mmCIF file of C-alpha atoms and ligand atoms in Angstrom:
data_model
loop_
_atom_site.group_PDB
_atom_site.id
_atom_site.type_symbol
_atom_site.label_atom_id
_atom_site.label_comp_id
_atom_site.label_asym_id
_atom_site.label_seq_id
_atom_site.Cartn_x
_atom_site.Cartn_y
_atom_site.Cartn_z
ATOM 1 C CA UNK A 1 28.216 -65.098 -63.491
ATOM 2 C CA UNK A 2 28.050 -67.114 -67.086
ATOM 3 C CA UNK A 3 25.334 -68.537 -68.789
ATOM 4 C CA UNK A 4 25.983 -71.953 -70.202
ATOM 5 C CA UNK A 5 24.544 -73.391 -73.321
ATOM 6 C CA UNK A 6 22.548 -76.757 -73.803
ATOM 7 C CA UNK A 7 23.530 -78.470 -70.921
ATOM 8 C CA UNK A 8 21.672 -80.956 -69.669
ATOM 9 C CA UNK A 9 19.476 -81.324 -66.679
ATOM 10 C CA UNK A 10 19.620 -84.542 -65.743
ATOM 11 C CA UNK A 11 20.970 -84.136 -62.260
ATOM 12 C CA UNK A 12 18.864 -81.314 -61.490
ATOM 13 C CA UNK A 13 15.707 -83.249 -61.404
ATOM 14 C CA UNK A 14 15.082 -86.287 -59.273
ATOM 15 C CA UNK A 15 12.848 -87.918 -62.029
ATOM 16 C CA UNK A 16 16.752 -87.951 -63.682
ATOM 17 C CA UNK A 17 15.046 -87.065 -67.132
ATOM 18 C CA UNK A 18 18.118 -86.130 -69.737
ATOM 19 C CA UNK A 19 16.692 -82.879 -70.711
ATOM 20 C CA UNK A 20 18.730 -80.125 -72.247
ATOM 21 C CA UNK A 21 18.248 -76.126 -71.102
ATOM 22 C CA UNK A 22 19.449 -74.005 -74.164
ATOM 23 C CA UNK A 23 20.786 -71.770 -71.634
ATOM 24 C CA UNK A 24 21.175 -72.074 -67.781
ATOM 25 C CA UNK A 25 22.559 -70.405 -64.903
ATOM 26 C CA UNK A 26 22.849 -71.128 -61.332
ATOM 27 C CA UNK A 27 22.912 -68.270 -59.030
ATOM 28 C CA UNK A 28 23.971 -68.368 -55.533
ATOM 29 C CA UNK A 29 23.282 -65.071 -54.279
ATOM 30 C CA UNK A 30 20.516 -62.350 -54.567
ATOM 31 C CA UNK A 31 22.755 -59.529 -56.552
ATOM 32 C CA UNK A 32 23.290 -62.240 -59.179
ATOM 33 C CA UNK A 33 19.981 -62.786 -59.226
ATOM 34 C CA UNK A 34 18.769 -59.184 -59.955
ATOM 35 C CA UNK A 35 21.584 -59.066 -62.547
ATOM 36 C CA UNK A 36 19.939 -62.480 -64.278
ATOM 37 C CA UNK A 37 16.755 -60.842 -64.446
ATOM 38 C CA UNK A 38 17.998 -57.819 -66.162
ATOM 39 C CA UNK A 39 18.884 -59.532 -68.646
ATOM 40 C CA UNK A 40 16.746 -58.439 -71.694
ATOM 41 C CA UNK A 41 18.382 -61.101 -74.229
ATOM 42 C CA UNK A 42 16.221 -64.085 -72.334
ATOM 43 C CA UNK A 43 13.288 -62.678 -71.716
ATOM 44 C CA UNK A 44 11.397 -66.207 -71.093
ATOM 45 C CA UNK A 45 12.417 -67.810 -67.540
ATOM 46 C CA UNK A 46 12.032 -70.883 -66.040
ATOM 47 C CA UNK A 47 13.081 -71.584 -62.237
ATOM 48 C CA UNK A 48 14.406 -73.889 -60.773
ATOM 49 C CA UNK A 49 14.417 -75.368 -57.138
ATOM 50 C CA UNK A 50 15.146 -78.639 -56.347
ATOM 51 C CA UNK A 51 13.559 -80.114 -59.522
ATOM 52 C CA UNK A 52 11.708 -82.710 -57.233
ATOM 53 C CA UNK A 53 7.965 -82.084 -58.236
ATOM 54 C CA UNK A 54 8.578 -81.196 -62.440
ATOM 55 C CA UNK A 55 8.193 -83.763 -64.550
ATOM 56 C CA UNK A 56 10.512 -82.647 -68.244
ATOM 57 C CA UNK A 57 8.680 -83.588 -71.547
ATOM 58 C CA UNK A 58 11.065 -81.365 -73.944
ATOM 59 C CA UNK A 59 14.302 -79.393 -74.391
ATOM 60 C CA UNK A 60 13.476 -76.086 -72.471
ATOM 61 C CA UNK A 61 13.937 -72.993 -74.471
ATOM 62 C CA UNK A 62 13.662 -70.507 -71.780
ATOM 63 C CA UNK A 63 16.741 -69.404 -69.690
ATOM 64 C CA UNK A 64 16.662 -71.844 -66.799
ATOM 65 C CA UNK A 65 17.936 -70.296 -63.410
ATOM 66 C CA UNK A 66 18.867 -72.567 -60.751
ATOM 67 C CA UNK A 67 18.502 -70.717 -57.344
ATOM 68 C CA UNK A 68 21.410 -72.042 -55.087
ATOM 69 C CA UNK A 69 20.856 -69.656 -52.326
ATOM 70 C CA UNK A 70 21.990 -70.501 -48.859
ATOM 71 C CA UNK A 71 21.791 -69.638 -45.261
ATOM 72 C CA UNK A 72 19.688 -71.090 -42.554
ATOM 73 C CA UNK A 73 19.508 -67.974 -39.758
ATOM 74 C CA UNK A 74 17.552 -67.261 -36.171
ATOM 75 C CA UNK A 75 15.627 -64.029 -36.229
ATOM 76 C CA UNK A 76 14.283 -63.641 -32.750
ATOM 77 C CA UNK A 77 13.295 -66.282 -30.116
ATOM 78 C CA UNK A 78 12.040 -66.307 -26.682
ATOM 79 C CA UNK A 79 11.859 -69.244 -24.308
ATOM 80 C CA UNK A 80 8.929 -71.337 -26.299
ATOM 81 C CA UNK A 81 9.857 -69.904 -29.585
ATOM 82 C CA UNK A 82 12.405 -69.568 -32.384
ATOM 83 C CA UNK A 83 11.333 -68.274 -35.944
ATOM 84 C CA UNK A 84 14.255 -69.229 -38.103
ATOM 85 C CA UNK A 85 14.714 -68.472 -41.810
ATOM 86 C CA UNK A 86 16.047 -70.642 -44.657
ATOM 87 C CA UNK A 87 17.107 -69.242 -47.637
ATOM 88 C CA UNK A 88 15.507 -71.109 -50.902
ATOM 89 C CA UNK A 89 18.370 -72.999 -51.971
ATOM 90 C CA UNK A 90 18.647 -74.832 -48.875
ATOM 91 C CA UNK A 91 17.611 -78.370 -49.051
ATOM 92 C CA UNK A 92 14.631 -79.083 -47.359
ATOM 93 C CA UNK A 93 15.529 -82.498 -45.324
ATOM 94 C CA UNK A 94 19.294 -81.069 -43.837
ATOM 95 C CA UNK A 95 16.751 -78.042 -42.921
ATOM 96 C CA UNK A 96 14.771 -80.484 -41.398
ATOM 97 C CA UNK A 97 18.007 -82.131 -39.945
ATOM 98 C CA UNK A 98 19.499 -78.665 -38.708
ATOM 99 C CA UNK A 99 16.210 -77.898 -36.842
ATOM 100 C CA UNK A 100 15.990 -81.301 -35.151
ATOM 101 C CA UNK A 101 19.807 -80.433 -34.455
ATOM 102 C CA UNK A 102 18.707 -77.439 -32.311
ATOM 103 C CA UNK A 103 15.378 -79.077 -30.748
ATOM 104 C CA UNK A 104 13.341 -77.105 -32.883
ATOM 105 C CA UNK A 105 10.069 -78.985 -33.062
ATOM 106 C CA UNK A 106 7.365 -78.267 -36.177
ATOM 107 C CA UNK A 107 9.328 -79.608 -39.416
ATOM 108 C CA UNK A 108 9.890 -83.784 -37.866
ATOM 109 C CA UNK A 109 6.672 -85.107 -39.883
ATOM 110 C CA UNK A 110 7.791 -83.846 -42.792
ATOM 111 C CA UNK A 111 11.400 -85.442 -42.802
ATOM 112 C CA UNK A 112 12.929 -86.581 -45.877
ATOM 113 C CA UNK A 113 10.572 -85.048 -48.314
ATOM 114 C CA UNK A 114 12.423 -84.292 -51.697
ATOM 115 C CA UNK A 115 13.173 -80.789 -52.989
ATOM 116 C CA UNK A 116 14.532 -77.337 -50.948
ATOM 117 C CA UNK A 117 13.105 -74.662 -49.477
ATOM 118 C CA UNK A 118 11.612 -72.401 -51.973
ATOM 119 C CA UNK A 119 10.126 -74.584 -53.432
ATOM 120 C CA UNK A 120 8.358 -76.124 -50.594
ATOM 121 C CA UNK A 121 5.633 -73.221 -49.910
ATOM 122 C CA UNK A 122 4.897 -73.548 -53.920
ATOM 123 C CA UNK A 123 3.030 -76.669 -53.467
ATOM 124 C CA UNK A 124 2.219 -76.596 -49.492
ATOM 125 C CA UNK A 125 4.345 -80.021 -49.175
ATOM 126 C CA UNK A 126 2.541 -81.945 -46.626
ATOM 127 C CA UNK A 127 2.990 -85.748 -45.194
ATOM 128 C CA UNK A 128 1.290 -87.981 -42.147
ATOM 129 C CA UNK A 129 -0.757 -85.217 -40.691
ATOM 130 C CA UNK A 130 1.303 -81.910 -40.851
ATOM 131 C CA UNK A 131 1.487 -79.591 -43.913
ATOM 132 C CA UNK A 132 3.971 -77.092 -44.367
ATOM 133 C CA UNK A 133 1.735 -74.295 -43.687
ATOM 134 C CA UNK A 134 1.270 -75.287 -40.263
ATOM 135 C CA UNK A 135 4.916 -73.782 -39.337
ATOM 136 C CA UNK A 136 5.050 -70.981 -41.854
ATOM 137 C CA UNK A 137 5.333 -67.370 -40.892
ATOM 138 C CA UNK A 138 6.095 -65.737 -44.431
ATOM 139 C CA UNK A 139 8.294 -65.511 -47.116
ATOM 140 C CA UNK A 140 10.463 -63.250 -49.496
ATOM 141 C CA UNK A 141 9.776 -63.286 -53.191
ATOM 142 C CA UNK A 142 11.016 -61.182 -55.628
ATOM 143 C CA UNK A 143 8.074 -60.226 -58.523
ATOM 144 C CA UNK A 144 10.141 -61.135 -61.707
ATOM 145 C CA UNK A 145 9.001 -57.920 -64.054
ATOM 146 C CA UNK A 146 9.590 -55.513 -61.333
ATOM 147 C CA UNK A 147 12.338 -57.178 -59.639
ATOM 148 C CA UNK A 148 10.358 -55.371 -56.281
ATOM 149 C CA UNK A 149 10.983 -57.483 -53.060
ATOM 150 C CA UNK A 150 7.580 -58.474 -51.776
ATOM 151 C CA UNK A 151 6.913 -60.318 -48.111
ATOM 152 C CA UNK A 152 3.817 -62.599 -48.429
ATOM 153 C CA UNK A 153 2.641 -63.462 -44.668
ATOM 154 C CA UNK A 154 0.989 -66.602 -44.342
ATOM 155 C CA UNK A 155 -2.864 -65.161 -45.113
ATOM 156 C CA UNK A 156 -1.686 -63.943 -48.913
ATOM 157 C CA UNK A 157 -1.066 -67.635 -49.581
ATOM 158 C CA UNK A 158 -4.115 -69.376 -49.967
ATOM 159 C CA UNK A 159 -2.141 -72.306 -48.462
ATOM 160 C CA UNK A 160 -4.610 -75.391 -49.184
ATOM 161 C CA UNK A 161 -4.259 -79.191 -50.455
ATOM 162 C CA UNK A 162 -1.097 -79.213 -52.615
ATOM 163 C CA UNK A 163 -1.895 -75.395 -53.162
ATOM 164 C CA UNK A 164 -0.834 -72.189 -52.842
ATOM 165 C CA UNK A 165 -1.310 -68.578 -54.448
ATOM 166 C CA UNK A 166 2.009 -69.273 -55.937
ATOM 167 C CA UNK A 167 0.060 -72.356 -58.595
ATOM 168 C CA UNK A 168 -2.908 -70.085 -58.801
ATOM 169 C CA UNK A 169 -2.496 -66.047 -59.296
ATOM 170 C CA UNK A 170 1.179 -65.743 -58.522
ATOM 171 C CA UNK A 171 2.119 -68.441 -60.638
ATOM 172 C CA UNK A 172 5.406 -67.953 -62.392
ATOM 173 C CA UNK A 173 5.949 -64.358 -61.393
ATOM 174 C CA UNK A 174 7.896 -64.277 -57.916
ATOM 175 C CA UNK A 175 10.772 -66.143 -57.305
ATOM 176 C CA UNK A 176 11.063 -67.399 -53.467
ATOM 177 C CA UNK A 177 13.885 -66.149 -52.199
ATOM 178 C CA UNK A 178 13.721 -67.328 -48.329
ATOM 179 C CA UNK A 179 10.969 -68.928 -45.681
ATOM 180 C CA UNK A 180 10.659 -67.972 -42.562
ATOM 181 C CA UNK A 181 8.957 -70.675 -39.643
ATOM 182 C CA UNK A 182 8.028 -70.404 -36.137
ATOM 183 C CA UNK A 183 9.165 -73.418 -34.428
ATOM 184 C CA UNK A 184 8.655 -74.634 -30.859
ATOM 185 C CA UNK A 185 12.009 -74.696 -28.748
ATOM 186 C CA UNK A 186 9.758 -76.432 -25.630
ATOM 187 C CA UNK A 187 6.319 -78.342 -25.709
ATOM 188 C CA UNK A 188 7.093 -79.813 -29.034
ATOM 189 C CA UNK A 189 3.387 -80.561 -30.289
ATOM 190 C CA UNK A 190 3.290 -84.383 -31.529
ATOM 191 C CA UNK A 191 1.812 -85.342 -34.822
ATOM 192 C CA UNK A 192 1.220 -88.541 -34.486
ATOM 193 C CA UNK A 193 -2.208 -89.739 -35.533
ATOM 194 C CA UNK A 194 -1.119 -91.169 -38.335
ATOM 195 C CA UNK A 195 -1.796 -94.594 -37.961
ATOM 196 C CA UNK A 196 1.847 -95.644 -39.140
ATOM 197 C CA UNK A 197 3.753 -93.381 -37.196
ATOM 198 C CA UNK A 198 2.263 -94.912 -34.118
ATOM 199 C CA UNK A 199 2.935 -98.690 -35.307
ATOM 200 C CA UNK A 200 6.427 -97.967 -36.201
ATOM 201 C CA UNK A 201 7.326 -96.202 -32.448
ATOM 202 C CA UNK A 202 5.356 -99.131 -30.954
ATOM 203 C CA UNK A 203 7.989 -101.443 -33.127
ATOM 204 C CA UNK A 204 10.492 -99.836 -31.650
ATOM 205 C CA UNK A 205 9.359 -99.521 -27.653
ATOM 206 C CA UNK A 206 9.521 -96.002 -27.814
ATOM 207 C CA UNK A 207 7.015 -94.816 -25.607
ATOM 208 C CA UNK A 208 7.382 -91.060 -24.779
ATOM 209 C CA UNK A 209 9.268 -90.045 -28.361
ATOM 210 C CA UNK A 210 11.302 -86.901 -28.722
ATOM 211 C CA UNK A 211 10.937 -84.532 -31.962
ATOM 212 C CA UNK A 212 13.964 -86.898 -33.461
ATOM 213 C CA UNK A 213 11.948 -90.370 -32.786
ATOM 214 C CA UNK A 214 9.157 -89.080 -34.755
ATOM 215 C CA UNK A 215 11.832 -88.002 -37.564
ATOM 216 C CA UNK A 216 13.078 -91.356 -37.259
ATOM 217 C CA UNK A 217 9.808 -92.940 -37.637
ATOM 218 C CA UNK A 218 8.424 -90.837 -40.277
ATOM 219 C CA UNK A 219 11.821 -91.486 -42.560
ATOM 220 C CA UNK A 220 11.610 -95.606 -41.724
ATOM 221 C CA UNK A 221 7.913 -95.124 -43.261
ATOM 222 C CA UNK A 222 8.789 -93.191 -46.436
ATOM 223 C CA UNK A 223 12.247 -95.227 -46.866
ATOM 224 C CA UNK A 224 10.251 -98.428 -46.874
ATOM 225 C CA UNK A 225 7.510 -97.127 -49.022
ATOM 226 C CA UNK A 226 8.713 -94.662 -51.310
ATOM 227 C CA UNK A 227 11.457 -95.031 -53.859
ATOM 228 C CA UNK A 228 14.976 -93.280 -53.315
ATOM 229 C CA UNK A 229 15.623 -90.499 -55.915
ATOM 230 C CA UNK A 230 18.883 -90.724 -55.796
ATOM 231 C CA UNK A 231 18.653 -94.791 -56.903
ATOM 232 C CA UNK A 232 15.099 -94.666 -58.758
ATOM 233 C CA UNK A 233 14.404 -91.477 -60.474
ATOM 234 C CA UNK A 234 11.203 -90.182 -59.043
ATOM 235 C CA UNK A 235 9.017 -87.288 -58.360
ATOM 236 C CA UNK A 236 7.211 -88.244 -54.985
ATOM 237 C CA UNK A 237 3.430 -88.721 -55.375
ATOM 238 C CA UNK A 238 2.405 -88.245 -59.763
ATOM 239 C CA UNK A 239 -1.201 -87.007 -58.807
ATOM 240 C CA UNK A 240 -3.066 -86.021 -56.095
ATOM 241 C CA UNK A 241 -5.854 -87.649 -53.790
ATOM 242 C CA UNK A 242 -9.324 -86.454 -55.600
ATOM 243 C CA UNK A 243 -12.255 -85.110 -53.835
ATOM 244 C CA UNK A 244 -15.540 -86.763 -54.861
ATOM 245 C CA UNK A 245 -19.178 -86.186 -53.633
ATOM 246 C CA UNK A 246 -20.032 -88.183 -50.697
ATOM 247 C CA UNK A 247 -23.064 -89.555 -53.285
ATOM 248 C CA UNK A 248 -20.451 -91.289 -55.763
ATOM 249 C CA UNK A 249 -18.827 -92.603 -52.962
ATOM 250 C CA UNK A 250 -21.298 -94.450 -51.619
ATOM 251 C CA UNK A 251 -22.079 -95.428 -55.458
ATOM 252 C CA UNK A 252 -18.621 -96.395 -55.750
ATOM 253 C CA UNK A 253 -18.894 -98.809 -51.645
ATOM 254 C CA UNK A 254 -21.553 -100.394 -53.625
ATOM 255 C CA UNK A 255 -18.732 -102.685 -56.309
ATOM 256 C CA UNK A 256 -15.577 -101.805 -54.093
ATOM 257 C CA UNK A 257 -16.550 -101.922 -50.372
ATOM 258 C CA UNK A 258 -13.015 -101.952 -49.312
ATOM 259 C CA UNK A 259 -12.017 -98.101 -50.649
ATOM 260 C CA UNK A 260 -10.379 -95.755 -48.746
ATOM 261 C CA UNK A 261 -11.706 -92.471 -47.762
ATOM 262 C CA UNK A 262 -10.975 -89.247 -45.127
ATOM 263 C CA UNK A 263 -13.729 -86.845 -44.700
ATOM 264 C CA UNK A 264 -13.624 -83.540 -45.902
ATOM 265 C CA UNK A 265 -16.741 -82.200 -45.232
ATOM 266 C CA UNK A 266 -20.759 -83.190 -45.051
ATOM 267 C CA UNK A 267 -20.339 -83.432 -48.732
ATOM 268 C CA UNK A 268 -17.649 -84.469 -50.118
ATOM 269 C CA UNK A 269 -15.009 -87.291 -49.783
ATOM 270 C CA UNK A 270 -10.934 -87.512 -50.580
ATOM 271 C CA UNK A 271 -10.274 -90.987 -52.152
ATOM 272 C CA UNK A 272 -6.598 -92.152 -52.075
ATOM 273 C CA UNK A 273 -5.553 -92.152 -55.992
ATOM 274 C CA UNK A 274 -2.260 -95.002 -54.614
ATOM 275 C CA UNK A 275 -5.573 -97.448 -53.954
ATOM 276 C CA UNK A 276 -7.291 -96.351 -57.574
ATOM 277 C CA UNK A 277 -4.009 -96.841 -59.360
ATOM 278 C CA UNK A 278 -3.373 -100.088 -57.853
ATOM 279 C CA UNK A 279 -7.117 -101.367 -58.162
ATOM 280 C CA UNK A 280 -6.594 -100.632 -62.109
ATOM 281 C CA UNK A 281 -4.132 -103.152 -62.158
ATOM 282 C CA UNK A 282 -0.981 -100.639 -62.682
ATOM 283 C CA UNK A 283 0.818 -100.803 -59.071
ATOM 284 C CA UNK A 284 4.669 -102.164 -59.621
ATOM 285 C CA UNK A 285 4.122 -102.621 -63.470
ATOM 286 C CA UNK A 286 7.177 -101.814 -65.610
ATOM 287 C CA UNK A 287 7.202 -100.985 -69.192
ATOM 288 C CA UNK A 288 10.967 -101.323 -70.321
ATOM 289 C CA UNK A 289 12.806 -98.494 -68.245
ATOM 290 C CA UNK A 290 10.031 -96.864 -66.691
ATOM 291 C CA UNK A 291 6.957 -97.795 -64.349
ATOM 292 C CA UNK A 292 5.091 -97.300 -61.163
ATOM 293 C CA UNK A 293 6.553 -98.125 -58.289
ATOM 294 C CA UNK A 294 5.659 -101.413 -56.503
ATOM 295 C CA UNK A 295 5.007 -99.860 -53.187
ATOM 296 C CA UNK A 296 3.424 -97.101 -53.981
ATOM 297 C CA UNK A 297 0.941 -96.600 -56.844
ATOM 298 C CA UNK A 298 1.138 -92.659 -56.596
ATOM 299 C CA UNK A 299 4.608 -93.237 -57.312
ATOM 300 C CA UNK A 300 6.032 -93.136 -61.149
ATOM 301 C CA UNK A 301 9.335 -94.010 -61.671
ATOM 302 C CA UNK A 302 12.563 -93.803 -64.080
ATOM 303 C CA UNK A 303 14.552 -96.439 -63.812
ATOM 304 C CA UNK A 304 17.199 -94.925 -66.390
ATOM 305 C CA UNK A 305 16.846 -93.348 -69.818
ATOM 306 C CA UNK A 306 13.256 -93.175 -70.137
ATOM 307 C CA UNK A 307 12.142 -89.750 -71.038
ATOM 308 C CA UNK A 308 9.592 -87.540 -70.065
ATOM 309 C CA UNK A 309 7.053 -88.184 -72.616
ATOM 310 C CA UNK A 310 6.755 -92.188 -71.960
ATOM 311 C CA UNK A 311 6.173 -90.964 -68.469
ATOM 312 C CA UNK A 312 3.399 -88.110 -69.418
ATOM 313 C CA UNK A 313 1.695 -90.758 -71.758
ATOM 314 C CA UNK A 314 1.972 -93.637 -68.684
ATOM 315 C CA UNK A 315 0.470 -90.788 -66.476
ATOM 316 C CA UNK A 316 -1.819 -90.305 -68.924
ATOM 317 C CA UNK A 317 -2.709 -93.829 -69.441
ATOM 318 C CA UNK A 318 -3.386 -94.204 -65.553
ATOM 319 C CA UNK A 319 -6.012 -91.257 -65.638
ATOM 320 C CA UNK A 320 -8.007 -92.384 -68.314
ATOM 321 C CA UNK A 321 -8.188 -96.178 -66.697
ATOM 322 C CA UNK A 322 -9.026 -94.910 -63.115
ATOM 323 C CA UNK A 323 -11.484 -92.100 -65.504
ATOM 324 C CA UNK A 324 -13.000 -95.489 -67.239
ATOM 325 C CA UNK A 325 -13.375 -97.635 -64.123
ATOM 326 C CA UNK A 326 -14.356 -95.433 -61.096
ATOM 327 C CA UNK A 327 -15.867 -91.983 -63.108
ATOM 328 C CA UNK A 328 -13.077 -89.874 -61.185
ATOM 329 C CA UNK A 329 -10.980 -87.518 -62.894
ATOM 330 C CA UNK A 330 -7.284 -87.475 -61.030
ATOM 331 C CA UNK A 331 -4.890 -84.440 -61.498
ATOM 332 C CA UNK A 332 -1.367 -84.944 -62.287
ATOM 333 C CA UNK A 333 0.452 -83.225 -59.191
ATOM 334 C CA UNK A 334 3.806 -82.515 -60.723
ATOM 335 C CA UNK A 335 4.396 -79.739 -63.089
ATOM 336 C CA UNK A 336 4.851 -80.759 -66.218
ATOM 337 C CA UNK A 337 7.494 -78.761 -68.727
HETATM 338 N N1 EPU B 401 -2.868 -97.130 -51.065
HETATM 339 C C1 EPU B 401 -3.093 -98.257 -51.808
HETATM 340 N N2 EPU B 401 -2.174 -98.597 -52.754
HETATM 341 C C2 EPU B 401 -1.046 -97.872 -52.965
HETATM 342 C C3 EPU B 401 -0.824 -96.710 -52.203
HETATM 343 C C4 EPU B 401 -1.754 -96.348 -51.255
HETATM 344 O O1 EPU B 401 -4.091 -98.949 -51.644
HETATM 345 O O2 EPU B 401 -0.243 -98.262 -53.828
HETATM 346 C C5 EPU B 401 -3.817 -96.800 -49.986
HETATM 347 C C6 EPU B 401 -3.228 -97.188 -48.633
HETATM 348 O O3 EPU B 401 -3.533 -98.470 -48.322
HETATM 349 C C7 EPU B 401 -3.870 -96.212 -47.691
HETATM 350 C C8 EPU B 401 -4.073 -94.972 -48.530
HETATM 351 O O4 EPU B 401 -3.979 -95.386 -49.889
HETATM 352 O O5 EPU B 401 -5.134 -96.651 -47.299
HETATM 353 C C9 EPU B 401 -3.116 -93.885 -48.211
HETATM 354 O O6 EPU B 401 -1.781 -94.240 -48.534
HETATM 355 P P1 EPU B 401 -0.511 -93.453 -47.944
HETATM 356 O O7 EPU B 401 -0.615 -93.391 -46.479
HETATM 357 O O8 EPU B 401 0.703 -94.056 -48.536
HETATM 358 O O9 EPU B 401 -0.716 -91.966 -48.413
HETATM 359 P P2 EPU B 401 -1.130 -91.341 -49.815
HETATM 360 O O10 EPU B 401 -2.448 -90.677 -49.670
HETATM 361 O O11 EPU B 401 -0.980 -92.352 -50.893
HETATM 362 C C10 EPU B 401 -0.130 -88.991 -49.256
HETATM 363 C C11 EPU B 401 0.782 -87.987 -49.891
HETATM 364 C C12 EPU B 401 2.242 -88.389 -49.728
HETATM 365 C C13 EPU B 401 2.534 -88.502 -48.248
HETATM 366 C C14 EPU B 401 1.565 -89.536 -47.614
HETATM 367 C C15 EPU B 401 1.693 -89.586 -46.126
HETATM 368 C C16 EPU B 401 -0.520 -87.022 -51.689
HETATM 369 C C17 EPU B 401 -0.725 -86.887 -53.169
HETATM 370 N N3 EPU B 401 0.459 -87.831 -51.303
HETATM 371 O O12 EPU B 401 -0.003 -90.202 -49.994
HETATM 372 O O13 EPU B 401 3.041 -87.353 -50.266
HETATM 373 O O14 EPU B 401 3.874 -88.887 -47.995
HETATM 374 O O15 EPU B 401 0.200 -89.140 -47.890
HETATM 375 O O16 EPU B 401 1.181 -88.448 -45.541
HETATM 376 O O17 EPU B 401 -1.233 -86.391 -50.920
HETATM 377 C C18 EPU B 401 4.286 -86.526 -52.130
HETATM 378 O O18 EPU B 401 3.514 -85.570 -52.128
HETATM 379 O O19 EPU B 401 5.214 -86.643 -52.962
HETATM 380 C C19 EPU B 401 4.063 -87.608 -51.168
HETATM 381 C C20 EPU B 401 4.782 -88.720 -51.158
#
């Protein structure tokens, strides 16, 4: 176990920002990690997943642990179940891929999202109609002052939108260690009212589709909109979708009749921010080595060497445009460090 001085993290964040960590250490097991928390000489922390939703504006001071912990396991099944448990360093698509392997059903809509395991609960990753939440059962954390092991079960999460009690309360003070998920081994429940998932099986003449098709389908979607990390540095969608009142958005159908819109209650309305990026005129524009991405407005990108803060002020930028044109306020959802 050694701690390394100012190296750079560069490949440890799919933005591919050239950030340096004064100090850093990747652990791979949970005994390391008890010893890494003991250690009183760094006593600011900063952890690190799969770096896929952090955007880095500076050289980070603070120790910066990379948790590398692996192991996918079965706990206990029966003949319609299996709950299986991934450890945090696992990477979230080959979990995906390991649990289509099996034909265990639950994970196939969310195929191909960036990032691992413990990091998914943080932020409730969710894509064409399923949300991480919908599979989870709990998962291990360890509180960082205490070091105490602590199971949260799926009602201590607050799972909602993009949220979860680990960005509210919790935040910064447990590291996820595992995730346990119920799966279905039989009667795989189908997501598919997402408008594109059905186009793209029809495209293919697949009529009755397997757990697998709708992977298939799902990663054609996000491989034709959404930028490759490992070719554009990215991190996914920059903001999220804002929730108006239903009153501004019939203000707003008034100038814009074609705007997007799901329901979220009698009151209020969720507005795609991709549309309100792109109506502001910023969709596929490219300032030198950075930009937002041509198919996908949510999407800011590094093509190579820009740094963090061009990106913050281009985020920033964005938000006071769509703030200027349509009176809505949009939240950045990447952290930003
Ligand atoms: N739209 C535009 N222009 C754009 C992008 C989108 O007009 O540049 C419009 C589309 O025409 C469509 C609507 O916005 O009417 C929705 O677009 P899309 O289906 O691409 O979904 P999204 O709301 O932009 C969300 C998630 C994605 C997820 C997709 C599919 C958020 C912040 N983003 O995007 O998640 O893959 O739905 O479920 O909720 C991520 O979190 O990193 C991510 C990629």
């Amino acid at each position: 176990m050694q701690i390394q001085q100012n190296i750079s993290l560069k490949n440890y964040n799919t933005f591919g920002i050239d950030a340096k960590a004064k100090h850093f250490i990747s652990v791979a097991n949970t005994e390391d990690l008890n010893n890494v928390l003991d250690l009183s000489n760094y006593p600011d922390k900063l952890i690190l997943g799969g770096g896929s939703n952090m955007l880095l504006t500076q050289k980070q001071d603070k120790l910066v642990i990379h948790i590398n912990l692996k192991g996918i396991s079965v706990e206990k099944e029966d003949e319609d179940y299996v709950f299986v448990r991934a450890n945090a360093g696992e990477n979230w698509h080959e979990f995906v891929v390991w649990c289509l392997n099996q034909n265990y059903g639950g994970l196939e809509n969310l195929s191909l999202i960036p990032g691992n395991v413990g990091t998914a609960p943080i932020q409730n990753i969710g894509a064409y109609g399923v949300e991480l939440k919908d599979t989870f059962v709990s998962c291990d954390a360890i509180h960082m002052a205490s070091k105490e092991t602590k199971t949260f079960l799926k009602e201590d999460c607050n799972f909602g939108y993009r949220n979860s009690i680990f960005k509210q309360e919790a935040k910064g003070k447990f590291i996820l260690t595992s995730v346990l998920f119920k799966l279905t081994k039989r009667n795989h429940r189908l997501h598919m009212d997402y408008g594109a998932i059905t186009s793209e099986l029809e495209s293919q003449n697949i009529d009755n589709p397997t757990i697998k098709d709708i992977s298939n389908a799902v990663i054609a979607i996000r491989e034709s909109k959404l930028p490759n990390p490992k070719v554009i540095g990215n991190s996914g969608s920059f903001f999220k979708n804002p929730v108006i009142p239903k009153a501004h958005f019939i203000k707003l159908q008034e100038n814009f009749s074609d705007i997007p819109s799901y329901i979220i209650s009698e009151a209020a309305v969720k507005v795609p921010a991709g549309w309100l990026i792109e109506k502001a005129g910023f969709k596929g524009k490219r300032f030198g080595n950075y930009g937002v991405h041509k198919n996908q407005a949510l999407v800011l990108v590094n093509y190579g060497g820009a740094s963090g803060l061009d990106i913050l002020n281009l985020s920033k930028l964005i938000q006071k445009t769509v703030q200027r044109l349509f009176d809505i306020s949009i939240e950045a959802e990447v952290n930003i460090l």
